[in-house]
Short mmCIF file of C-alpha atoms and ligand atoms in Angstrom, two decimals:
data_model
loop_
_atom_site.label_atom_id
_atom_site.label_comp_id
_atom_site.label_asym_id
_atom_site.label_seq_id
_atom_site.Cartn_x
_atom_site.Cartn_y
_atom_site.Cartn_z
CA MET A 769 0.00 0.00 0.00
CA ARG A 770 1.33 3.41 -0.84
CA ARG A 771 1.59 5.99 1.91
CA ASN A 772 0.31 9.52 2.21
CA ILE A 773 3.27 11.79 2.81
CA VAL A 774 3.67 15.49 3.54
CA ALA A 775 7.28 16.64 3.37
CA GLY A 776 8.47 20.14 4.22
CA ASN A 777 11.40 21.44 2.18
CA TRP A 778 12.69 24.40 4.16
CA LYS A 779 15.18 25.25 1.40
CA MET A 780 17.80 27.84 2.57
CA ASN A 781 15.71 29.44 5.31
CA LYS A 782 15.88 29.97 9.09
CA ARG A 783 18.65 30.62 11.56
CA PHE A 784 19.31 28.02 14.26
CA GLU A 785 17.04 29.54 16.91
CA GLU A 786 14.25 30.00 14.37
CA ALA A 787 14.60 26.41 13.22
CA ASN A 788 14.38 25.28 16.83
CA GLU A 789 11.21 27.31 17.33
CA LEU A 790 9.62 26.00 14.15
CA VAL A 791 10.21 22.37 15.11
CA ASN A 792 8.86 22.97 18.62
CA ASP A 793 5.75 24.67 17.23
CA LEU A 794 5.25 21.88 14.77
CA MET A 795 5.57 19.27 17.52
CA ASP A 796 2.80 21.08 19.43
CA CYS A 797 0.61 21.05 16.32
CA LEU A 798 1.27 17.36 15.62
CA GLU A 799 0.43 16.53 19.23
CA LYS A 800 -3.07 17.95 18.68
CA ILE A 801 -3.86 15.86 15.59
CA ASP A 802 -5.89 12.78 16.71
CA ASP A 803 -5.92 10.90 13.47
CA LEU A 804 -2.69 11.48 11.59
CA LYS A 805 -3.34 10.25 8.04
CA ALA A 806 0.06 11.06 6.58
CA GLU A 807 3.70 10.49 7.25
CA VAL A 808 5.37 13.82 7.99
CA ILE A 809 8.95 14.49 6.87
CA LEU A 810 10.98 17.61 7.66
CA CYS A 811 13.83 18.50 5.30
CA PRO A 812 15.77 21.30 7.01
CA PRO A 813 19.15 22.68 5.91
CA PHE A 814 22.13 20.45 6.78
CA PRO A 815 23.20 22.30 9.99
CA TYR A 816 19.81 21.62 11.59
CA LEU A 817 19.51 17.92 10.72
CA GLU A 818 20.72 16.69 14.07
CA LEU A 819 18.43 19.08 15.94
CA CYS A 820 15.54 17.61 13.98
CA THR A 821 16.53 13.96 14.33
CA ASP A 822 16.90 14.49 18.11
CA MET A 823 13.48 16.09 18.35
CA SER A 824 11.88 13.52 16.05
CA GLN A 825 12.47 10.93 18.80
CA GLU A 826 9.70 12.59 20.78
CA SER A 827 7.33 13.36 17.96
CA TYR A 828 5.60 12.06 14.85
CA PHE A 829 7.87 13.19 12.05
CA ALA A 830 10.80 11.77 10.14
CA VAL A 831 13.76 13.75 8.84
CA GLY A 832 15.26 14.14 5.39
CA ALA A 833 18.10 16.12 3.83
CA GLN A 834 17.68 18.43 0.85
CA ASP A 835 20.61 17.07 -1.15
CA VAL A 836 23.51 14.60 -1.03
CA SER A 837 26.81 14.11 -2.83
CA GLU A 838 26.93 11.76 -5.79
CA HIS A 839 30.29 10.52 -4.47
CA GLU A 840 30.87 8.01 -1.71
CA SER A 841 33.58 9.81 0.30
CA GLY A 842 36.91 11.58 -0.03
CA ALA A 843 38.28 14.88 -1.33
CA TYR A 844 35.04 16.69 -2.20
CA THR A 845 35.25 19.84 -0.09
CA GLY A 846 31.88 21.05 1.09
CA GLU A 847 29.99 17.93 0.07
CA ILE A 848 27.87 15.71 2.34
CA SER A 849 27.82 11.96 1.77
CA ALA A 850 24.90 9.56 2.03
CA SER A 851 26.84 7.64 4.66
CA MET A 852 27.06 10.81 6.83
CA LEU A 853 23.29 11.24 6.52
CA GLU A 854 22.76 7.61 7.44
CA SER A 855 24.99 8.04 10.49
CA LEU A 856 22.67 10.81 11.71
CA GLY A 857 19.70 8.48 11.42
CA LEU A 858 18.04 10.10 8.41
CA ASP A 859 15.43 8.14 6.49
CA TYR A 860 14.92 10.42 3.47
CA CYS A 861 16.70 12.79 1.11
CA ILE A 862 15.43 15.04 -1.68
CA VAL A 863 17.31 14.75 -4.98
CA GLY A 864 16.88 16.38 -8.38
CA HIS A 865 15.08 19.44 -7.09
CA SER A 866 14.55 21.91 -9.93
CA GLU A 867 16.56 24.54 -8.02
CA ARG A 868 19.55 22.18 -7.97
CA ARG A 869 18.99 21.28 -11.61
CA ALA A 870 18.85 24.99 -12.55
CA TYR A 871 21.57 26.47 -10.32
CA HIS A 872 23.91 23.52 -9.63
CA HIS A 873 23.95 21.62 -12.93
CA GLU A 874 22.22 18.56 -11.53
CA THR A 875 21.56 16.36 -14.56
CA ASN A 876 19.53 13.16 -14.69
CA ALA A 877 22.82 11.22 -14.64
CA VAL A 878 23.89 13.02 -11.44
CA VAL A 879 20.47 12.34 -9.91
CA ALA A 880 20.89 8.64 -10.79
CA ASN A 881 24.27 8.58 -8.97
CA LYS A 882 22.84 10.31 -5.91
CA VAL A 883 19.95 7.85 -5.80
CA LYS A 884 22.43 4.95 -5.84
CA GLN A 885 24.44 6.47 -2.97
CA LEU A 886 21.27 6.92 -0.92
CA LEU A 887 19.95 3.42 -1.55
CA ALA A 888 23.33 1.94 -0.63
CA ASN A 889 22.88 3.71 2.72
CA LYS A 890 19.23 2.69 3.22
CA ILE A 891 17.89 6.22 2.74
CA SER A 892 14.75 6.69 0.64
CA PRO A 893 15.26 9.21 -2.15
CA ILE A 894 12.51 11.76 -2.79
CA VAL A 895 13.13 12.33 -6.48
CA CYS A 896 11.83 15.55 -8.01
CA CYS A 897 10.73 15.97 -11.58
CA GLY A 898 8.77 18.62 -13.46
CA GLU A 899 8.70 20.81 -16.53
CA VAL A 900 9.43 24.52 -16.92
CA LEU A 901 6.77 26.88 -18.24
CA SER A 902 8.02 26.96 -21.85
CA GLU A 903 7.91 23.15 -21.94
CA ARG A 904 4.31 23.11 -20.72
CA GLU A 905 3.36 25.81 -23.19
CA ALA A 906 4.86 23.65 -25.94
CA ASP A 907 2.89 20.65 -24.57
CA LYS A 908 6.16 18.82 -23.85
CA GLN A 909 5.57 18.22 -20.12
CA PHE A 910 5.00 14.47 -20.46
CA ASP A 911 8.15 13.96 -22.59
CA VAL A 912 10.22 15.99 -20.11
CA VAL A 913 8.98 14.11 -17.05
CA ARG A 914 9.31 10.72 -18.79
CA GLU A 915 12.93 11.52 -19.64
CA GLN A 916 13.75 12.76 -16.12
CA ILE A 917 12.27 9.65 -14.49
CA SER A 918 13.60 7.09 -16.93
CA GLU A 919 17.14 8.51 -17.03
CA SER A 920 17.44 8.98 -13.28
CA LEU A 921 15.54 5.92 -12.01
CA PHE A 922 14.92 3.19 -14.53
CA GLY A 923 18.40 1.72 -14.04
CA LEU A 924 17.13 0.45 -10.66
CA ASN A 925 15.68 -3.00 -10.13
CA ALA A 926 12.11 -3.34 -8.82
CA GLU A 927 13.20 -3.85 -5.21
CA GLU A 928 15.35 -0.72 -5.30
CA PHE A 929 12.61 1.27 -7.01
CA GLY A 930 10.27 0.28 -4.17
CA LYS A 931 12.21 2.71 -1.90
CA ILE A 932 11.65 5.70 -4.20
CA ILE A 933 9.21 8.54 -3.56
CA ILE A 934 8.47 10.77 -6.55
CA ALA A 935 7.68 14.48 -6.25
CA TYR A 936 6.12 16.12 -9.28
CA GLU A 937 6.96 19.81 -9.04
CA PRO A 938 6.08 21.86 -12.13
CA VAL A 939 8.77 24.53 -12.08
CA TRP A 940 6.31 27.27 -13.06
CA ALA A 941 4.37 26.56 -9.85
CA ILE A 942 7.30 26.69 -7.41
CA GLY A 943 7.27 29.77 -5.20
CA THR A 944 5.07 31.60 -7.70
CA GLY A 945 1.67 31.24 -6.03
CA LYS A 946 0.52 29.67 -9.32
CA THR A 947 -0.51 26.14 -8.32
CA ALA A 948 -1.20 23.40 -10.84
CA THR A 949 -4.94 22.77 -10.99
CA PRO A 950 -6.08 19.52 -9.34
CA GLU A 951 -6.77 18.23 -12.87
CA GLN A 952 -3.26 19.08 -14.10
CA ALA A 953 -1.74 17.42 -11.04
CA GLN A 954 -3.88 14.29 -11.35
CA GLU A 955 -3.17 14.04 -15.09
CA MET A 956 0.61 14.13 -14.57
CA HIS A 957 0.58 11.88 -11.51
CA ALA A 958 -1.47 9.28 -13.41
CA PHE A 959 1.01 9.56 -16.28
CA ILE A 960 3.96 9.04 -13.92
CA ARG A 961 2.27 6.00 -12.40
CA SER A 962 1.62 4.62 -15.89
CA ILE A 963 5.29 4.81 -16.89
CA ILE A 964 6.30 3.15 -13.60
CA LYS A 965 3.77 0.41 -14.41
CA GLU A 966 5.26 -0.04 -17.90
CA GLN A 967 8.72 -0.46 -16.37
CA TYR A 968 8.07 -2.35 -13.13
CA GLY A 969 4.48 -3.64 -13.27
CA ALA A 970 1.23 -2.72 -11.54
CA GLU A 971 2.18 -3.64 -7.98
CA VAL A 972 5.27 -1.42 -7.84
CA ALA A 973 3.36 1.41 -9.55
CA ASP A 974 0.44 1.16 -7.11
CA ASN A 975 2.80 1.18 -4.15
CA THR A 976 4.77 4.27 -5.20
CA SER A 977 3.91 7.50 -3.37
CA ILE A 978 3.78 10.43 -5.80
CA LEU A 979 3.77 13.86 -4.13
CA TYR A 980 2.78 17.20 -5.63
CA GLY A 981 4.89 20.33 -5.05
CA GLY A 982 4.52 23.91 -6.21
CA SER A 983 2.63 26.57 -4.24
CA CYS A 984 0.76 23.88 -2.33
CA ASN A 985 -0.70 25.52 0.77
CA ALA A 986 -3.28 25.21 3.54
CA LYS A 987 -6.02 26.43 1.19
CA ASN A 988 -5.46 24.22 -1.85
CA ALA A 989 -3.98 21.04 -0.32
CA GLU A 990 -7.31 19.30 0.27
CA GLU A 991 -8.39 19.68 -3.34
CA LEU A 992 -5.02 18.48 -4.62
CA PHE A 993 -4.75 15.52 -2.23
CA ALA A 994 -8.30 14.38 -3.05
CA ASN A 995 -7.07 13.11 -6.42
CA PRO A 996 -6.53 9.35 -6.65
CA ASP A 997 -2.90 9.60 -7.81
CA VAL A 998 -1.81 12.48 -5.57
CA ASP A 999 -0.40 10.93 -2.39
CA GLY A 1000 0.60 14.11 -0.61
CA GLY A 1001 2.87 17.07 -1.07
CA LEU A 1002 6.41 18.42 -1.03
CA ILE A 1003 5.88 21.81 0.53
CA GLY A 1004 8.23 24.79 0.33
CA GLY A 1005 7.06 28.18 1.61
CA ALA A 1006 4.06 26.86 3.55
CA SER A 1007 6.28 24.46 5.53
CA LEU A 1008 7.99 27.42 7.22
CA LYS A 1009 4.98 28.19 9.41
CA ALA A 1010 3.97 25.38 11.76
CA GLU A 1011 0.23 26.12 11.64
CA ASP A 1012 0.09 26.26 7.84
CA PHE A 1013 2.10 23.09 7.55
CA ALA A 1014 -0.12 21.35 10.10
CA LYS A 1015 -3.22 22.35 8.11
CA ILE A 1016 -1.69 20.73 5.03
CA ILE A 1017 -0.96 17.57 7.03
CA ILE A 1018 -4.65 17.22 7.95
CA SER A 1019 -5.85 17.78 4.39
CA PHE A 1020 -6.40 14.09 3.66
CA LYS A 1021 -9.95 12.76 3.59
P1 LIG B 712 6.76 26.24 -2.78
O1 LIG B 712 5.79 25.40 -1.97
O2 LIG B 712 7.37 27.37 -2.02
O3 LIG B 712 6.18 26.62 -4.11
O4 LIG B 712 8.01 25.26 -3.11
C1 LIG B 712 7.77 23.99 -3.58
C2 LIG B 712 9.04 23.24 -3.60
O5 LIG B 712 9.94 23.55 -4.36
C3 LIG B 712 9.21 22.16 -2.62
O6 LIG B 712 10.34 21.40 -2.89
#
């Protein structure tokens, strides 16, 4: 059975004391939810990972990183390895975010390497895909997403693929306030599930959680998550306020 998941990608926001406050506020909010219908994952910046893993022991969330090195270890100044993340007790890591693709030259081949490093360290990759506006305007969104997913993930065997979470994040919707309509999200999520089915069969496809990201907020989450192929969200801006994030977490029927 696939899981409902709400993951908060804090991106490059918050100072230490603010991060501490946000996690504490969120713990209070989670405490008040009687019937938690989703797995909650916080993806803070690297310096706050240990703070979050410590606090997660007393709460209902898991912790993920926002990126990882494609290399195993060694002379890569400034990089963070999957093994380091594993040693902190992390369960998840975002890879292939459009901001890393755009500003840090993260290609599908690099994403594939990062995924391998994570899986070798028993960390579930949250793999982002999504088209830019000009690609959607040219009706190329399905080709783009197919290429991203096949080049970065279809080298895996079915067992390995079973650890993957996909996040569909149309780039034109990220941080713009311009959310994909529930129909656009459902259409793409169903497409993604269909290509997973072609590659790995119905069972793997049915079991894969596919999250939506891009201006998802407390107001539109319910409508987005009500779609049969939308299994939750990868939330940017709205994950920086505990109450907004908590409202998104309770948006499952
Ligand atoms: P926003 O929710 O701020 O649009 O960001 C989405 C995102 O990029 C999450 O990874």
